[in-house]
Amino acid sequence: MSQDTQVVANLRAVQSAIADAASTAGRQAGSVTLVAVSKTHPAEHVRPALLAGQRVFGENRVQEARAKWPALKADFPGVELHLIGPLQTNKVREAVELFDVIETVDRPRLAQALAAECARQGRRPRCLIQVNSGREPQKAGIDPDEADAFIDACRTRWNLAVAGLMCIPPFDQDPRAHFELLVDIARRNGLPTLSMGMSGDYAAAIACGATHVRIGTAIFGERDYG
Ligand SMILES: *Cc1c(COP(=O)(O)O)cnc(C)c1O
């Protein structure tokens, strides 16, 4: 199979697995949005997914997304681009210009910088609060104990368009407890969006209530960081 054909076949298989997982959980297939994670993959490998109708994509680096996406967005109207990697405050301007959803809002300084930049540009990307559900010291995300206060500040103090929550569970644990923690925080804060689940655990995430699953490898293949 050519690379293009493989990407489209993988995309179809993932879409159908998402529909199955939703149906098993008694949910509508349309209640789960696939975020196709195209990081490290060049534009020519992303085009076949766009041609097949996929419109929601995730990138983890602002610089890479800036090099890749303006041309693709011009060719394919209706693309929704999600930032799923850590955001440094000195990249906030470019991030607000380019991304429709910023999934990694995780600290007051960043929220404040985003608020200032949104006001300057007159743009208001939807924001997800990243929660460090496993309280891992090396991982980004707000501590679960600080989540309620931070969500409230993002809404009322910084006027961000907070749509929901995102987490990346520790890779060596059953992710379910982490997904459930996120569900609890979302529920008590009235947040509808839950971005959780990757190639290895998205069925479990959908069973727990994910509205967005972020899937790279299962669609585009292994990443080459060489
Ligand atoms: C890379 C990445 C993904 C996709 O991971 P796969 O295992 O390739 O599906 C999802 N979420 C985040 C935050 C990522 O950085």
Short mmCIF file of C-alpha atoms and ligand atoms in Angstrom, two decimals:
data_model
loop_
_atom_site.label_atom_id
_atom_site.label_comp_id
_atom_site.label_asym_id
_atom_site.label_seq_id
_atom_site.Cartn_x
_atom_site.Cartn_y
_atom_site.Cartn_z
CA MET A 1 0.00 0.00 0.00
CA SER A 2 1.25 3.51 -0.72
CA GLN A 3 1.80 5.83 2.22
CA ASP A 4 -1.30 7.85 1.23
CA THR A 5 -3.52 4.78 0.98
CA GLN A 6 -2.20 3.53 4.33
CA VAL A 7 -3.02 6.80 6.11
CA VAL A 8 -6.57 6.76 4.75
CA ALA A 9 -7.05 3.08 5.67
CA ASN A 10 -5.75 3.77 9.18
CA LEU A 11 -8.02 6.80 9.50
CA ARG A 12 -11.07 4.74 8.52
CA ALA A 13 -10.11 1.98 10.97
CA VAL A 14 -9.70 4.48 13.82
CA GLN A 15 -13.01 6.18 12.99
CA SER A 16 -14.79 2.86 13.06
CA ALA A 17 -13.09 1.82 16.34
CA ILE A 18 -14.21 5.15 17.86
CA ALA A 19 -17.78 4.51 16.71
CA ASP A 20 -17.65 0.99 18.19
CA ALA A 21 -16.27 2.23 21.51
CA ALA A 22 -18.96 4.92 21.65
CA SER A 23 -21.70 2.46 20.87
CA THR A 24 -20.42 0.00 23.51
CA ALA A 25 -20.56 2.87 26.01
CA GLY A 26 -24.13 3.69 24.95
CA ARG A 27 -23.00 6.95 23.38
CA GLN A 28 -23.61 8.49 19.94
CA ALA A 29 -20.69 8.09 17.53
CA GLY A 30 -20.86 11.85 16.87
CA SER A 31 -20.23 12.64 20.54
CA VAL A 32 -16.52 11.85 20.16
CA THR A 33 -14.26 14.06 18.03
CA LEU A 34 -11.10 12.59 16.55
CA VAL A 35 -8.11 14.92 16.86
CA ALA A 36 -5.61 13.52 14.32
CA VAL A 37 -2.16 14.19 15.76
CA SER A 38 0.10 15.07 12.84
CA LYS A 39 3.20 16.18 14.77
CA THR A 40 6.50 15.25 13.09
CA HIS A 41 4.67 14.18 9.92
CA PRO A 42 5.26 16.37 6.87
CA ALA A 43 2.43 18.12 5.05
CA GLU A 44 2.42 15.57 2.23
CA HIS A 45 1.49 12.83 4.73
CA VAL A 46 -1.25 14.99 6.24
CA ARG A 47 -2.91 15.86 2.91
CA PRO A 48 -4.40 12.40 2.32
CA ALA A 49 -6.19 12.64 5.69
CA LEU A 50 -7.53 16.08 4.71
CA LEU A 51 -8.61 14.77 1.29
CA ALA A 52 -10.42 11.94 3.10
CA GLY A 53 -12.40 14.55 5.05
CA GLN A 54 -10.57 14.74 8.39
CA ARG A 55 -10.67 18.33 9.63
CA VAL A 56 -9.52 18.33 13.29
CA PHE A 57 -5.77 18.04 13.86
CA GLY A 58 -3.34 18.31 16.76
CA GLU A 59 0.23 19.60 16.81
CA ASN A 60 2.52 19.82 19.83
CA ARG A 61 4.98 22.49 18.68
CA VAL A 62 4.12 26.03 17.67
CA GLN A 63 7.09 26.37 15.28
CA GLU A 64 6.36 23.15 13.45
CA ALA A 65 2.67 24.00 13.13
CA ARG A 66 3.52 27.44 11.77
CA ALA A 67 5.67 25.93 9.06
CA LYS A 68 3.09 23.32 8.10
CA TRP A 69 -0.44 24.58 8.61
CA PRO A 70 -1.05 27.99 7.05
CA ALA A 71 -0.77 26.47 3.53
CA LEU A 72 -2.89 23.44 4.47
CA LYS A 73 -5.52 25.67 6.08
CA ALA A 74 -5.67 27.75 2.91
CA ASP A 75 -6.27 24.62 0.82
CA PHE A 76 -8.77 22.95 3.15
CA PRO A 77 -11.37 25.29 4.64
CA GLY A 78 -12.85 24.31 7.96
CA VAL A 79 -9.69 22.93 9.54
CA GLU A 80 -9.67 23.09 13.34
CA LEU A 81 -6.15 23.05 14.77
CA HIS A 82 -5.43 22.04 18.38
CA LEU A 83 -2.25 22.80 20.30
CA ILE A 84 -1.57 19.72 22.44
CA GLY A 85 2.01 20.44 23.57
CA PRO A 86 3.43 22.77 26.22
CA LEU A 87 3.12 26.47 25.41
CA GLN A 88 5.85 28.91 26.40
CA THR A 89 4.73 32.45 27.06
CA ASN A 90 7.05 33.80 24.34
CA LYS A 91 5.11 31.73 21.75
CA VAL A 92 1.66 32.90 22.85
CA ARG A 93 1.28 35.41 20.03
CA GLU A 94 1.88 32.80 17.32
CA ALA A 95 -0.26 30.25 19.14
CA VAL A 96 -3.26 32.59 19.32
CA GLU A 97 -2.83 33.44 15.62
CA LEU A 98 -2.73 29.83 14.47
CA PHE A 99 -4.64 27.55 16.83
CA ASP A 100 -8.39 27.20 17.23
CA VAL A 101 -8.10 25.24 20.48
CA ILE A 102 -5.28 25.45 23.02
CA GLU A 103 -5.42 22.26 25.09
CA THR A 104 -2.50 22.96 27.38
CA VAL A 105 -3.40 25.93 29.57
CA ASP A 106 -1.79 24.91 32.85
CA ARG A 107 -0.48 27.88 34.84
CA PRO A 108 -1.47 31.42 35.83
CA ARG A 109 1.37 33.13 33.94
CA LEU A 110 0.32 31.44 30.71
CA ALA A 111 -3.37 32.21 31.27
CA GLN A 112 -2.51 35.84 31.86
CA ALA A 113 -0.36 36.02 28.72
CA LEU A 114 -3.10 34.35 26.68
CA ALA A 115 -5.67 36.82 27.98
CA ALA A 116 -3.52 39.79 26.97
CA GLU A 117 -2.83 38.32 23.52
CA CYS A 118 -6.49 37.42 22.89
CA ALA A 119 -7.46 41.00 23.69
CA ARG A 120 -4.71 42.34 21.40
CA GLN A 121 -5.66 40.13 18.44
CA GLY A 122 -9.40 40.11 18.98
CA ARG A 123 -9.28 36.32 18.71
CA ARG A 124 -10.53 33.92 21.33
CA PRO A 125 -9.36 30.32 20.80
CA ARG A 126 -11.15 27.79 22.97
CA CYS A 127 -8.99 26.71 25.88
CA LEU A 128 -8.69 23.43 27.73
CA ILE A 129 -7.07 23.26 31.14
CA GLN A 130 -4.39 20.58 31.27
CA VAL A 131 -4.53 18.65 34.54
CA ASN A 132 -1.50 16.72 35.81
CA SER A 133 -3.73 13.87 36.90
CA GLY A 134 -0.82 11.69 38.06
CA ARG A 135 0.90 14.57 39.91
CA GLU A 136 4.08 13.72 38.00
CA PRO A 137 6.81 16.27 38.75
CA GLN A 138 8.22 16.27 35.20
CA LYS A 139 4.83 16.62 33.54
CA ALA A 140 2.94 19.77 32.62
CA GLY A 141 -0.54 20.44 33.96
CA ILE A 142 -2.18 22.04 36.95
CA ASP A 143 -2.22 19.99 40.16
CA PRO A 144 -5.66 18.37 40.57
CA ASP A 145 -6.06 20.08 43.96
CA GLU A 146 -5.60 23.48 42.36
CA ALA A 147 -7.79 22.81 39.32
CA ASP A 148 -11.06 24.32 40.59
CA ALA A 149 -9.47 27.62 41.61
CA PHE A 150 -7.45 27.81 38.39
CA ILE A 151 -10.49 27.09 36.19
CA ASP A 152 -12.42 29.81 38.00
CA ALA A 153 -9.58 32.32 37.55
CA CYS A 154 -9.25 31.47 33.84
CA ARG A 155 -12.93 32.20 33.39
CA THR A 156 -13.55 35.17 35.59
CA ARG A 157 -10.19 36.90 35.98
CA TRP A 158 -8.73 36.24 32.51
CA ASN A 159 -11.96 35.80 30.54
CA LEU A 160 -10.60 32.83 28.58
CA ALA A 161 -13.01 30.68 26.58
CA VAL A 162 -12.60 27.66 28.85
CA ALA A 163 -14.28 24.69 27.18
CA GLY A 164 -12.95 21.79 29.19
CA LEU A 165 -10.04 19.70 30.40
CA MET A 166 -7.19 17.63 29.03
CA CYS A 167 -4.89 15.06 30.63
CA ILE A 168 -2.05 12.70 29.72
CA PRO A 169 -2.08 9.83 32.25
CA PRO A 170 1.21 8.32 33.47
CA PHE A 171 2.26 5.85 30.80
CA ASP A 172 2.79 2.99 33.25
CA GLN A 173 -0.60 3.07 34.99
CA ASP A 174 -4.14 2.04 34.19
CA PRO A 175 -5.45 5.29 32.69
CA ARG A 176 -9.03 4.82 33.92
CA ALA A 177 -8.56 6.41 37.35
CA HIS A 178 -7.03 9.43 35.61
CA PHE A 179 -9.89 9.71 33.12
CA GLU A 180 -12.38 9.48 35.98
CA LEU A 181 -10.58 12.18 37.94
CA LEU A 182 -10.87 14.44 34.89
CA VAL A 183 -14.58 13.63 34.53
CA ASP A 184 -15.16 14.61 38.18
CA ILE A 185 -13.36 17.94 37.85
CA ALA A 186 -15.24 18.72 34.61
CA ARG A 187 -18.60 17.84 36.13
CA ARG A 188 -18.27 19.97 39.22
CA ASN A 189 -17.08 22.91 37.11
CA GLY A 190 -19.75 22.54 34.41
CA LEU A 191 -17.23 21.91 31.61
CA PRO A 192 -18.42 19.95 28.54
CA THR A 193 -15.13 19.05 26.80
CA LEU A 194 -12.86 16.19 27.86
CA SER A 195 -9.72 15.60 25.77
CA MET A 196 -8.37 12.25 26.91
CA GLY A 197 -7.23 9.07 25.20
CA MET A 198 -4.41 8.43 22.73
CA SER A 199 -3.59 5.56 20.33
CA GLY A 200 -3.11 3.07 23.18
CA ASP A 201 -6.07 3.87 25.41
CA TYR A 202 -8.77 5.71 23.50
CA ALA A 203 -11.42 3.00 23.87
CA ALA A 204 -11.08 3.24 27.67
CA ALA A 205 -11.21 7.04 27.45
CA ILE A 206 -14.42 6.91 25.41
CA ALA A 207 -15.94 4.50 27.92
CA CYS A 208 -15.15 7.08 30.63
CA GLY A 209 -16.68 9.98 28.68
CA ALA A 210 -13.99 11.49 26.42
CA THR A 211 -15.38 14.02 23.94
CA HIS A 212 -12.00 14.31 22.14
CA VAL A 213 -9.40 11.61 21.53
CA ARG A 214 -5.91 12.58 20.31
CA ILE A 215 -4.56 9.93 17.99
CA GLY A 216 -1.29 10.04 16.07
CA THR A 217 0.52 6.73 15.68
CA ALA A 218 -2.58 4.68 14.83
CA ILE A 219 -3.23 7.01 11.86
CA PHE A 220 0.13 8.28 10.62
CA GLY A 221 2.40 5.47 11.84
CA GLU A 222 5.42 5.60 14.12
CA ARG A 223 7.11 8.96 14.52
CA ASP A 224 10.71 9.34 13.44
CA TYR A 225 12.42 11.78 15.80
CA GLY A 226 15.81 11.12 14.21
C1 LIG B 1 1.79 12.80 20.55
C2 LIG B 1 0.60 13.04 21.40
C3 LIG B 1 -0.58 12.32 21.21
C4 LIG B 1 -0.72 11.20 20.20
O1 LIG B 1 -0.10 10.05 20.69
P1 LIG B 1 -0.20 8.65 19.90
O2 LIG B 1 0.22 7.66 20.91
O3 LIG B 1 0.76 8.76 18.75
O4 LIG B 1 -1.59 8.47 19.45
C5 LIG B 1 -1.67 12.62 22.02
N1 LIG B 1 -1.61 13.60 22.95
C6 LIG B 1 -0.49 14.33 23.15
C7 LIG B 1 -0.50 15.39 24.19
C8 LIG B 1 0.64 14.07 22.39
O5 LIG B 1 1.75 14.81 22.60
#
